[in-house]
Every structure is written in structure tokens, then in C-alpha cells.
Amino acid sequence: DIQMTQSPSSLSASVGDRVTITCRASQSTSSYLNWYQWKPGKAPKLLIYGASSLQSGVPSRFSGSGSGTDFTLTISSLQPEDFATYYCQQSYSIPWTFGQGTKVEIK
Amino acid sequence: EVQLVESGGGLVQPGGSLRLSCAASGFTFSSSWMGWVRQAPGKGLEWVANIKQDGKEKYYVDSAKGRFTISRDNAKSLLFLQMNSLRAEDTAVYYCARHAYFVFDFWGQGTMVTVSS
């Protein structure tokens, strides 16, 4: 199984900050890496697929990069609605696996 | 608008069974891979199972193999997860999701399953 490790596990940031979350895979996933946003009581939301493609309707302040084993999700200017938990997920091989999540909190 | 609505969750004793359902609308269900993902309380997301459009290919996480069965009714746009021999560690919110081109692109809001005596 491919293990996904996110860092940090949590972070505190202010509105307007640039936020970067990293995700490392235990083996190469090529560009089969997706990012999701989760808020309590809500459905998870796809943000980025294929490592760097922005899902339709997602604000352009979200971006993704990387390939192989190292990936990054960047929020260029944090907005109040962005306080949530973010998960990476590899879709290179079954079982599909997620990172443990990064909780973005208000500073 | 794509909608996925799960139902069937609840409290069940260890060793018991439960059948989850997911009603899909707003897209061509019969043309879509579908899956279940769960989230235990205070934990992260865990993929559980996937099923191909025609129901002939199914995949499971190891912990679900032999206990859970994913199925679908394309005529009614319904996805199911039959869960048997339930354990405390199966306690989670179960999400139904569309799996398109290796991505879970739409999700339901989930149904809670609690396994406890």
C-alpha cells in the first residue's frame, strides 16, 4: 500500500496569509494525486486533481504542484471560508489512500 | 446538479449487519464508477470500496474484504454497501462518492454508523 504523509498536521494562519501544505508518498504516484477540503458536517470537496489541475468552480487561489513522491497544495491568500481540514489522496494504485489531514485554523 | 444522499446508518451491535444506500441524481449514474469512503470519529478519510459501472468489477480495502459487499442498481440510480460482522473499528461516517477518472469528484454528506453494545 502507498502511504501518504502530510505536513504539518495543523497550522494557524490569518486571513490573507499564504499557506502551503505538503504531501509525501511512500512511493511514486506519478501525478495521480488529489486534494480535498473537508469541513465538519459537510461533504468533502475536490479541489485539485492530477496534482495540479483545478477542479471546476474552485477559486484560483488554490493551486497544486509536484510529481512522483512530493506534492504541495498552496492557498495564495487565505480566506475565512478556507478554514478547514485538507487531505491529499493518491489514485495511482489500489487501495486508494489518503493523508492524515492538515487542519487549517484561525490565528 | 449532482446529488448523492446516503441513508441507512445507525447503531448496531458488534457482529451485526447494516445496509447503507446512496441515492444519486444529476448525472448518468450507470456511466460512473462509484465508491464508499469512511471517516472514523476524529480520524482521517479511508477508502472502503469501489464498483465499476456495470457492477462486474469491485475493489475493497483489506479490512472490508469478506465482510462488506458493494453493489448497485443502475435502473434506480442506487449504490449500496452491505456491511456484515461489524466491529467497533467500523464506527464512522460513511460517504458515497462518484469516482471519475481516478478522482472522487462528488461526495454525499455521509451517514453515521456506530458499532457498540
Coordinates of N, CA and C in Angstrom, one line a residue:
Chain A
D1 N 0.8 -1.2 0.0 CA 0.0 0.0 0.0 C 0.9 1.3 0.0
I2 N 0.4 2.3 -0.7 CA 1.2 3.5 -0.7 C 0.7 4.4 0.5
Q3 N 1.7 4.8 1.3 CA 1.4 5.6 2.5 C 1.6 7.1 2.1
M4 N 0.6 7.9 2.6 CA 0.6 9.3 2.3 C 0.8 10.0 3.6
T5 N 1.8 10.9 3.6 CA 2.1 11.7 4.8 C 2.0 13.2 4.6
Q6 N 1.2 13.8 5.3 CA 1.0 15.3 5.2 C 1.8 16.0 6.3
S7 N 2.2 17.2 5.9 CA 2.8 18.1 6.9 C 2.5 19.5 6.6
P8 N 2.2 20.4 7.6 CA 2.1 19.9 9.0 C 0.7 19.2 9.3
S9 N 0.5 18.7 10.5 CA -0.8 18.1 10.8 C -1.8 19.2 11.1
S10 N -1.3 20.4 11.5 CA -2.2 21.5 11.7 C -1.4 22.8 11.6
L11 N -2.0 23.9 11.3 CA -1.4 25.2 11.3 C -2.4 26.3 11.6
S12 N -1.8 27.3 12.1 CA -2.6 28.5 12.4 C -2.2 29.6 11.5
A13 N -3.2 30.3 10.9 CA -2.9 31.3 9.9 C -3.9 32.4 9.9
S14 N -3.6 33.5 9.4 CA -4.5 34.7 9.4 C -5.1 34.9 8.0
V15 N -6.2 35.5 7.9 CA -6.8 35.8 6.6 C -5.8 36.7 5.8
G16 N -5.6 36.2 4.5 CA -4.7 36.9 3.7 C -3.3 36.2 3.6
D17 N -3.0 35.3 4.5 CA -1.8 34.6 4.5 C -1.6 33.6 3.4
R18 N -0.4 33.4 3.0 CA -0.1 32.3 2.0 C 0.1 31.0 2.8
V19 N -0.6 30.0 2.4 CA -0.5 28.7 3.2 C 0.0 27.6 2.2
T20 N 0.9 26.8 2.7 CA 1.5 25.7 2.0 C 1.4 24.4 2.8
I21 N 0.8 23.4 2.2 CA 0.7 22.1 2.8 C 1.4 21.1 1.9
T22 N 2.2 20.2 2.5 CA 2.9 19.2 1.7 C 2.4 17.8 1.9
C23 N 2.6 17.0 0.9 CA 2.1 15.6 1.0 C 3.2 14.8 0.3
R24 N 3.6 13.7 1.1 CA 4.7 12.9 0.6 C 4.2 11.4 0.5
A25 N 4.4 10.8 -0.7 CA 4.0 9.4 -0.9 C 5.2 8.5 -0.6
S26 N 4.9 7.3 -0.1 CA 5.9 6.3 0.2 C 6.6 5.7 -1.0
Q27 N 5.9 5.9 -2.2 CA 6.5 5.5 -3.5 C 5.9 6.4 -4.5
S28 N 6.4 6.4 -5.7 CA 5.9 7.3 -6.7 C 4.5 7.1 -7.1
T29 N 3.7 8.2 -7.2 CA 2.4 8.1 -7.6 C 2.2 8.9 -9.0
S30 N 3.3 9.1 -9.6 CA 3.3 9.9 -10.8 C 2.6 11.3 -10.6
S31 N 1.6 11.6 -11.3 CA 0.8 12.8 -11.0 C -0.6 12.4 -10.5
Y32 N -0.8 11.2 -10.0 CA -2.1 10.7 -9.6 C -2.3 11.1 -8.1
L33 N -2.4 12.4 -7.9 CA -2.5 13.0 -6.6 C -3.6 14.0 -6.5
N34 N -4.5 13.9 -5.6 CA -5.7 14.8 -5.5 C -5.7 15.4 -4.1
W35 N -6.4 16.6 -4.1 CA -6.5 17.3 -2.8 C -8.0 17.6 -2.6
Y36 N -8.4 17.4 -1.3 CA -9.8 17.6 -0.9 C -9.8 18.5 0.3
Q37 N -10.9 19.3 0.4 CA -11.2 20.1 1.6 C -12.4 19.5 2.3
W38 N -12.3 19.4 3.6 CA -13.4 18.9 4.5 C -13.7 19.8 5.6
K39 N -15.0 20.1 5.8 CA -15.5 20.8 6.9 C -16.5 19.9 7.7
P40 N -16.5 20.0 9.0 CA -17.4 19.2 9.8 C -18.8 19.3 9.3
G41 N -19.5 18.1 9.2 CA -20.9 18.1 8.8 C -21.2 18.3 7.3
K42 N -20.1 18.5 6.6 CA -20.3 18.7 5.1 C -19.6 17.6 4.3
A43 N -20.0 17.6 3.0 CA -19.4 16.7 2.1 C -18.0 17.1 1.8
P44 N -17.0 16.2 1.7 CA -15.7 16.6 1.2 C -15.8 17.2 -0.2
K45 N -14.9 18.1 -0.5 CA -14.9 18.8 -1.7 C -13.6 18.6 -2.5
L46 N -13.7 18.2 -3.7 CA -12.5 18.1 -4.5 C -11.9 19.5 -4.9
L47 N -10.7 19.7 -4.7 CA -10.0 21.0 -5.0 C -9.1 20.9 -6.3
I48 N -8.2 19.9 -6.2 CA -7.2 19.7 -7.2 C -7.1 18.2 -7.5
Y49 N -7.0 18.0 -8.8 CA -6.8 16.6 -9.3 C -5.6 16.5 -10.2
G50 N -5.0 15.3 -10.4 CA -3.9 15.2 -11.2 C -2.7 16.1 -10.8
A51 N -2.6 16.3 -9.5 CA -1.5 17.1 -8.9 C -1.7 18.6 -9.0
S52 N -2.1 19.0 -10.2 CA -2.1 20.5 -10.4 C -3.3 21.0 -11.2
S53 N -4.3 20.2 -11.5 CA -5.5 20.7 -12.2 C -6.5 21.2 -11.2
L54 N -7.0 22.4 -11.4 CA -8.0 23.0 -10.6 C -9.4 22.4 -10.9
Q55 N -10.1 21.9 -10.0 CA -11.5 21.4 -10.2 C -12.4 22.6 -10.6
S56 N -13.3 22.4 -11.5 CA -14.2 23.4 -11.9 C -14.9 24.1 -10.7
G57 N -15.0 25.4 -10.7 CA -15.7 26.1 -9.6 C -14.8 26.4 -8.4
V58 N -13.6 25.9 -8.3 CA -12.7 26.1 -7.2 C -12.0 27.4 -7.4
P59 N -11.9 28.3 -6.4 CA -11.2 29.6 -6.6 C -9.7 29.4 -7.0
S60 N -9.3 30.3 -7.8 CA -7.9 30.2 -8.3 C -6.8 30.5 -7.3
R61 N -7.2 30.8 -6.1 CA -6.2 31.0 -5.0 C -5.6 29.6 -4.6
F62 N -6.4 28.6 -4.9 CA -5.9 27.2 -4.7 C -5.0 26.7 -5.8
S63 N -3.9 26.2 -5.5 CA -3.0 25.6 -6.6 C -2.3 24.4 -6.0
G64 N -2.0 23.5 -7.0 CA -1.2 22.3 -6.6 C 0.0 22.1 -7.5
S65 N 1.0 21.4 -6.9 CA 2.2 21.2 -7.7 C 2.8 19.9 -7.2
G66 N 3.8 19.4 -8.0 CA 4.6 18.2 -7.6 C 4.3 17.0 -8.6
S67 N 5.2 16.1 -8.4 CA 5.0 14.8 -9.1 C 5.9 13.8 -8.4
G68 N 5.7 12.5 -8.7 CA 6.5 11.5 -8.1 C 6.0 11.2 -6.7
T69 N 6.8 11.7 -5.7 CA 6.5 11.4 -4.3 C 6.2 12.7 -3.5
D70 N 6.5 13.9 -4.0 CA 6.4 15.1 -3.3 C 5.4 16.1 -3.9
F71 N 4.4 16.5 -3.1 CA 3.4 17.4 -3.7 C 3.1 18.5 -2.7
T72 N 2.5 19.6 -3.3 CA 2.2 20.7 -2.5 C 0.8 21.3 -2.8
L73 N 0.1 21.7 -1.8 CA -1.1 22.5 -2.0 C -0.9 23.9 -1.5
T74 N -1.1 24.9 -2.2 CA -0.9 26.3 -1.8 C -2.2 27.0 -1.9
I75 N -2.5 27.8 -0.9 CA -3.6 28.8 -0.9 C -2.9 30.1 -0.9
S76 N -3.1 30.9 -1.9 CA -2.3 32.1 -2.1 C -2.7 33.2 -1.1
S77 N -3.9 33.3 -0.8 CA -4.4 34.3 0.1 C -5.6 33.7 0.9
L78 N -5.3 33.3 2.1 CA -6.3 32.6 2.9 C -7.6 33.4 3.1
Q79 N -8.7 32.8 2.9 CA -10.0 33.5 3.1 C -10.7 32.8 4.2
P80 N -11.7 33.5 4.9 CA -12.4 32.9 6.0 C -13.0 31.6 5.8
E81 N -13.5 31.4 4.5 CA -14.1 30.1 4.2 C -13.1 29.0 4.0
D82 N -11.9 29.3 4.0 CA -10.8 28.3 3.8 C -10.4 27.5 5.0
F83 N -10.9 28.0 6.2 CA -10.5 27.3 7.4 C -11.2 25.9 7.4
A84 N -10.4 24.9 7.4 CA -11.0 23.5 7.1 C -9.8 22.6 7.3
T85 N -10.1 21.3 7.0 CA -9.1 20.3 7.0 C -8.9 19.8 5.6
Y86 N -7.6 19.7 5.2 CA -7.2 19.3 3.8 C -6.6 18.0 3.8
Y87 N -7.0 17.2 2.8 CA -6.5 15.8 2.6 C -5.9 15.6 1.2
C88 N -4.7 15.0 1.2 CA -4.2 14.5 -0.1 C -4.7 13.1 -0.3
Q89 N -4.7 12.6 -1.5 CA -5.1 11.2 -1.8 C -4.4 10.8 -3.1
Q90 N -3.8 9.6 -3.0 CA -3.2 9.0 -4.2 C -4.2 8.2 -5.0
S91 N -4.3 8.3 -6.3 CA -5.1 7.5 -7.1 C -4.3 6.7 -8.1
Y92 N -3.1 6.4 -7.7 CA -2.1 5.6 -8.6 C -2.4 4.1 -8.5
S93 N -2.7 3.6 -7.3 CA -2.9 2.2 -7.1 C -3.8 1.9 -6.0
I94 N -4.6 0.8 -6.1 CA -5.5 0.4 -5.1 C -4.7 -0.3 -4.0
P95 N -4.9 -0.1 -2.7 CA -6.0 0.7 -2.2 C -5.7 2.2 -2.3
W96 N -6.8 3.0 -2.8 CA -6.6 4.4 -2.8 C -6.4 4.8 -1.3
T97 N -5.4 5.7 -1.1 CA -5.1 6.1 0.3 C -5.0 7.6 0.4
F98 N -5.3 8.0 1.6 CA -5.4 9.5 1.9 C -4.3 9.8 2.9
G99 N -3.8 11.0 2.9 CA -3.0 11.5 4.0 C -3.8 11.7 5.3
Q100 N -3.2 12.0 6.4 CA -3.9 12.0 7.7 C -4.6 13.3 7.9
G101 N -4.4 14.3 7.0 CA -5.1 15.6 7.0 C -4.3 16.7 7.6
T102 N -4.6 17.9 7.2 CA -3.9 19.1 7.7 C -5.1 20.1 8.1
K103 N -5.2 20.4 9.4 CA -6.2 21.3 9.8 C -5.7 22.7 9.8
V104 N -6.4 23.6 9.1 CA -6.0 25.0 9.0 C -6.9 25.8 9.9
E105 N -6.3 26.4 10.9 CA -7.1 27.1 11.9 C -6.8 28.6 11.9
I106 N -7.7 29.3 12.5 CA -7.6 30.8 12.5 C -6.6 31.2 13.6
K107 N -5.6 32.0 13.2 CA -4.7 32.5 14.2 C -5.3 33.6 15.0
Chain B
E1 N -27.6 19.5 -11.2 CA -26.8 19.4 -10.0 C -26.6 18.0 -9.5
V2 N -25.3 17.6 -9.3 CA -25.1 16.3 -8.8 C -25.5 16.2 -7.4
Q3 N -26.2 15.2 -7.0 CA -26.6 15.0 -5.6 C -26.4 13.5 -5.3
L4 N -25.8 13.3 -4.1 CA -25.6 12.0 -3.5 C -26.1 12.0 -2.1
V5 N -27.1 11.2 -1.8 CA -27.7 11.2 -0.5 C -27.7 9.8 0.1
E6 N -26.9 9.7 1.2 CA -26.7 8.4 1.9 C -27.8 8.2 2.9
S7 N -28.1 7.0 3.2 CA -29.1 6.6 4.3 C -28.7 5.2 4.8
G8 N -29.4 4.9 5.9 CA -29.2 3.5 6.4 C -28.3 3.4 7.6
G9 N -27.6 4.4 8.0 CA -26.7 4.4 9.1 C -27.5 4.2 10.4
G10 N -26.8 3.9 11.5 CA -27.4 3.8 12.8 C -26.6 3.1 13.8
L11 N -27.2 2.7 14.9 CA -26.5 2.0 15.9 C -26.7 0.5 15.8
V12 N -25.6 -0.3 15.8 CA -25.7 -1.7 15.6 C -24.7 -2.4 16.6
Q13 N -25.0 -3.5 17.1 CA -24.1 -4.2 18.0 C -23.0 -4.9 17.2
P14 N -21.9 -5.1 17.9 CA -20.7 -5.8 17.3 C -21.2 -7.2 16.8
G15 N -20.8 -7.5 15.6 CA -21.2 -8.7 14.9 C -22.4 -8.6 14.1
G16 N -23.1 -7.4 14.2 CA -24.3 -7.2 13.5 C -24.1 -6.8 12.0
S17 N -25.2 -6.5 11.4 CA -25.2 -6.1 9.9 C -25.9 -4.8 9.7
L18 N -25.6 -4.1 8.6 CA -26.2 -2.9 8.3 C -26.1 -2.7 6.8
R19 N -27.1 -2.2 6.1 CA -27.0 -1.9 4.7 C -27.2 -0.4 4.4
L20 N -26.2 0.2 3.9 CA -26.2 1.6 3.5 C -26.7 1.7 2.1
S21 N -27.4 2.8 1.8 CA -27.8 3.2 0.5 C -27.4 4.6 0.1
C22 N -27.2 4.8 -1.2 CA -26.9 6.1 -1.7 C -27.7 6.4 -2.9
A23 N -28.5 7.4 -2.8 CA -29.4 7.8 -4.0 C -28.7 8.9 -4.8
A24 N -28.5 8.6 -6.1 CA -27.7 9.5 -6.9 C -28.7 10.2 -7.9
S25 N -28.4 11.5 -8.2 CA -29.1 12.2 -9.2 C -28.3 13.3 -9.8
G26 N -28.7 13.8 -10.9 CA -28.0 14.9 -11.6 C -26.8 14.5 -12.5
F27 N -26.6 13.2 -12.7 CA -25.6 12.7 -13.6 C -26.0 11.3 -14.1
T28 N -25.4 10.8 -15.1 CA -25.7 9.5 -15.6 C -25.0 8.4 -14.7
F29 N -25.8 8.0 -13.7 CA -25.3 7.0 -12.7 C -24.7 5.8 -13.4
S30 N -25.4 5.3 -14.4 CA -24.9 4.0 -15.0 C -23.6 4.1 -15.7
S31 N -23.1 5.3 -15.9 CA -21.9 5.5 -16.6 C -20.7 5.8 -15.7
S32 N -21.0 5.8 -14.4 CA -20.0 6.2 -13.4 C -19.5 5.1 -12.5
W33 N -18.2 5.0 -12.3 CA -17.7 4.3 -11.1 C -18.2 5.0 -9.9
M34 N -18.4 4.2 -8.8 CA -18.9 4.7 -7.6 C -18.1 4.1 -6.4
G35 N -18.1 4.8 -5.3 CA -17.3 4.3 -4.2 C -17.8 4.7 -2.8
W36 N -17.3 4.1 -1.8 CA -17.6 4.4 -0.4 C -16.3 4.8 0.3
V37 N -16.3 5.9 1.0 CA -15.2 6.3 1.8 C -15.7 6.6 3.2
R38 N -14.9 6.3 4.2 CA -15.4 6.5 5.6 C -14.4 7.4 6.4
Q39 N -15.0 7.9 7.5 CA -14.2 8.7 8.4 C -14.5 8.4 9.8
A40 N -13.7 7.7 10.5 CA -13.9 7.4 11.9 C -13.8 8.7 12.8
P41 N -14.5 8.7 13.9 CA -14.5 10.0 14.7 C -13.1 10.5 15.0
G42 N -12.9 11.7 14.7 CA -11.6 12.3 15.0 C -10.4 11.8 14.1
K43 N -10.8 11.0 13.1 CA -9.7 10.4 12.2 C -9.8 11.0 10.8
G44 N -8.9 10.5 9.9 CA -8.9 10.9 8.5 C -9.8 10.1 7.7
L45 N -9.8 10.3 6.4 CA -10.6 9.6 5.4 C -9.9 8.3 5.0
E46 N -10.8 7.3 4.8 CA -10.3 6.0 4.4 C -11.2 5.4 3.3
W47 N -10.6 5.1 2.2 CA -11.4 4.5 1.1 C -11.8 3.1 1.5
V48 N -13.1 2.7 1.2 CA -13.6 1.4 1.6 C -13.8 0.5 0.4
A49 N -14.5 1.0 -0.6 CA -14.8 0.1 -1.7 C -15.2 0.9 -3.0
N50 N -15.0 0.3 -4.1 CA -15.4 0.9 -5.4 C -16.1 -0.2 -6.3
I51 N -16.9 0.3 -7.2 CA -17.6 -0.6 -8.1 C -17.7 0.1 -9.5
K52 N -17.5 -0.8 -10.5 CA -17.5 -0.3 -11.8 C -18.9 -0.1 -12.3
Q53 N -19.0 0.6 -13.4 CA -20.3 1.0 -13.9 C -21.3 -0.2 -14.0
D54 N -20.9 -1.3 -14.5 CA -21.8 -2.5 -14.7 C -21.8 -3.4 -13.5
G55 N -21.1 -3.1 -12.5 CA -21.1 -3.9 -11.3 C -20.2 -5.1 -11.3
K56 N -19.5 -5.3 -12.4 CA -18.8 -6.5 -12.6 C -17.3 -6.5 -12.0
E57 N -16.9 -5.3 -11.7 CA -15.6 -5.1 -11.0 C -15.8 -4.4 -9.7
K58 N -15.2 -5.0 -8.6 CA -15.4 -4.4 -7.3 C -14.0 -4.5 -6.6
Y59 N -13.7 -3.5 -5.8 CA -12.5 -3.4 -5.1 C -12.8 -3.0 -3.7
Y60 N -12.0 -3.6 -2.7 CA -12.2 -3.3 -1.3 C -10.8 -3.1 -0.6
V61 N -10.9 -2.2 0.5 CA -9.8 -2.2 1.4 C -9.7 -3.5 2.1
D62 N -8.5 -3.9 2.5 CA -8.3 -5.2 3.1 C -9.2 -5.4 4.3
S63 N -9.5 -4.4 5.1 CA -10.3 -4.5 6.3 C -11.7 -4.8 6.0
A64 N -12.2 -4.5 4.8 CA -13.5 -4.8 4.4 C -13.8 -6.1 3.6
K65 N -12.7 -6.6 3.1 CA -12.8 -7.9 2.3 C -13.4 -9.0 3.1
G66 N -14.4 -9.6 2.5 CA -15.1 -10.8 3.2 C -16.2 -10.4 4.2
R67 N -16.3 -9.1 4.5 CA -17.3 -8.6 5.4 C -18.3 -7.6 4.7
F68 N -17.8 -6.8 3.8 CA -18.6 -5.8 3.2 C -18.8 -6.2 1.7
T69 N -19.9 -5.8 1.2 CA -20.2 -6.0 -0.3 C -20.8 -4.7 -0.8
I70 N -20.2 -4.2 -1.9 CA -20.7 -3.1 -2.6 C -21.5 -3.6 -3.8
S71 N -22.6 -2.9 -4.1 CA -23.4 -3.2 -5.2 C -24.2 -2.0 -5.7
R72 N -24.9 -2.2 -6.8 CA -25.6 -1.0 -7.3 C -26.8 -1.5 -8.1
D73 N -27.8 -0.5 -8.3 CA -28.9 -0.7 -9.1 C -29.0 0.4 -10.0
N74 N -28.5 0.2 -11.2 CA -28.5 1.3 -12.2 C -29.8 1.8 -12.6
A75 N -30.8 0.9 -12.6 CA -32.2 1.3 -13.0 C -32.7 2.4 -12.1
K76 N -32.3 2.3 -10.8 CA -32.9 3.2 -9.8 C -31.8 4.2 -9.3
S77 N -30.6 4.2 -9.9 CA -29.5 5.1 -9.5 C -29.2 5.0 -8.0
L78 N -29.1 3.8 -7.6 CA -28.8 3.5 -6.2 C -27.5 2.7 -6.0
L79 N -26.7 3.1 -5.0 CA -25.5 2.4 -4.6 C -25.7 1.9 -3.2
F80 N -25.1 0.7 -3.0 CA -25.3 0.0 -1.7 C -24.0 -0.4 -1.1
L81 N -24.0 -0.5 0.3 CA -22.9 -1.1 1.0 C -23.5 -2.0 2.0
Q82 N -23.4 -3.3 1.8 CA -23.8 -4.3 2.8 C -22.7 -4.6 3.7
M83 N -22.9 -4.3 5.0 CA -21.8 -4.5 6.0 C -22.2 -5.6 7.0
N84 N -21.4 -6.6 7.0 CA -21.7 -7.7 8.0 C -20.5 -7.9 9.0
S85 N -20.7 -8.6 10.0 CA -19.7 -8.9 11.0 C -19.1 -7.5 11.5
L86 N -19.9 -6.6 11.8 CA -19.4 -5.3 12.1 C -18.6 -5.2 13.4
R87 N -17.6 -4.4 13.4 CA -16.7 -4.3 14.6 C -16.7 -2.8 15.1
A88 N -16.2 -2.6 16.3 CA -16.2 -1.3 16.8 C -15.4 -0.3 15.9
E89 N -14.3 -0.9 15.3 CA -13.5 0.0 14.5 C -14.1 0.3 13.1
D90 N -15.3 -0.2 12.9 CA -16.1 0.2 11.7 C -16.9 1.5 11.9
T91 N -17.0 1.9 13.2 CA -17.7 3.1 13.5 C -17.1 4.3 12.8
A92 N -18.0 5.0 12.0 CA -17.5 6.1 11.1 C -18.7 6.7 10.4
V93 N -18.4 7.9 9.9 CA -19.3 8.4 8.9 C -18.9 7.8 7.5
Y94 N -19.9 7.3 6.8 CA -19.7 6.7 5.5 C -20.2 7.6 4.4
Y95 N -19.3 7.9 3.5 CA -19.6 8.8 2.4 C -19.7 8.0 1.1
C96 N -20.7 8.3 0.4 CA -20.8 7.8 -1.0 C -20.2 8.9 -1.9
A97 N -19.4 8.4 -2.9 CA -18.8 9.3 -3.8 C -18.7 8.8 -5.2
R98 N -18.8 9.7 -6.2 CA -18.6 9.4 -7.6 C -17.1 9.3 -7.8
H99 N -16.7 8.3 -8.5 CA -15.2 8.1 -8.8 C -15.0 8.2 -10.3
A100 N -14.6 9.4 -10.7 CA -14.5 9.6 -12.2 C -13.0 9.9 -12.5
Y101 N -12.5 9.1 -13.4 CA -11.1 9.3 -13.9 C -10.1 9.3 -12.7
F102 N -10.2 8.4 -11.8 CA -9.3 8.2 -10.7 C -9.5 9.3 -9.6
V103 N -10.6 10.0 -9.6 CA -10.8 11.1 -8.6 C -12.2 11.0 -8.0
F104 N -12.3 11.2 -6.7 CA -13.7 11.3 -6.1 C -14.2 12.7 -6.3
D105 N -14.9 12.9 -7.3 CA -15.2 14.3 -7.7 C -16.5 14.8 -7.0
F106 N -17.4 14.0 -6.6 CA -18.6 14.4 -5.9 C -18.9 13.5 -4.8
W107 N -19.3 14.1 -3.6 CA -19.5 13.3 -2.4 C -20.8 13.6 -1.8
G108 N -21.4 12.7 -1.1 CA -22.6 12.9 -0.3 C -22.2 13.5 1.1
Q109 N -23.1 13.8 1.9 CA -22.8 14.4 3.2 C -22.6 13.3 4.3
G110 N -22.9 12.1 3.9 CA -22.5 11.0 4.8 C -23.6 10.5 5.7
T111 N -23.4 9.2 6.2 CA -24.4 8.6 7.1 C -23.5 8.0 8.2
M112 N -23.9 8.2 9.5 CA -23.1 7.7 10.6 C -23.5 6.3 11.0
V113 N -22.4 5.5 11.1 CA -22.6 4.1 11.6 C -21.9 4.0 12.9
T114 N -22.6 3.5 13.9 CA -22.0 3.3 15.2 C -22.1 1.9 15.6
V115 N -21.0 1.2 15.9 CA -21.0 -0.2 16.3 C -20.6 -0.2 17.8
S116 N -21.6 -0.6 18.6 CA -21.4 -0.6 20.0 C -22.4 -1.4 20.7
S117 N -22.1 -2.0 21.8 CA -23.0 -2.8 22.6 C -23.7 -1.9 23.7

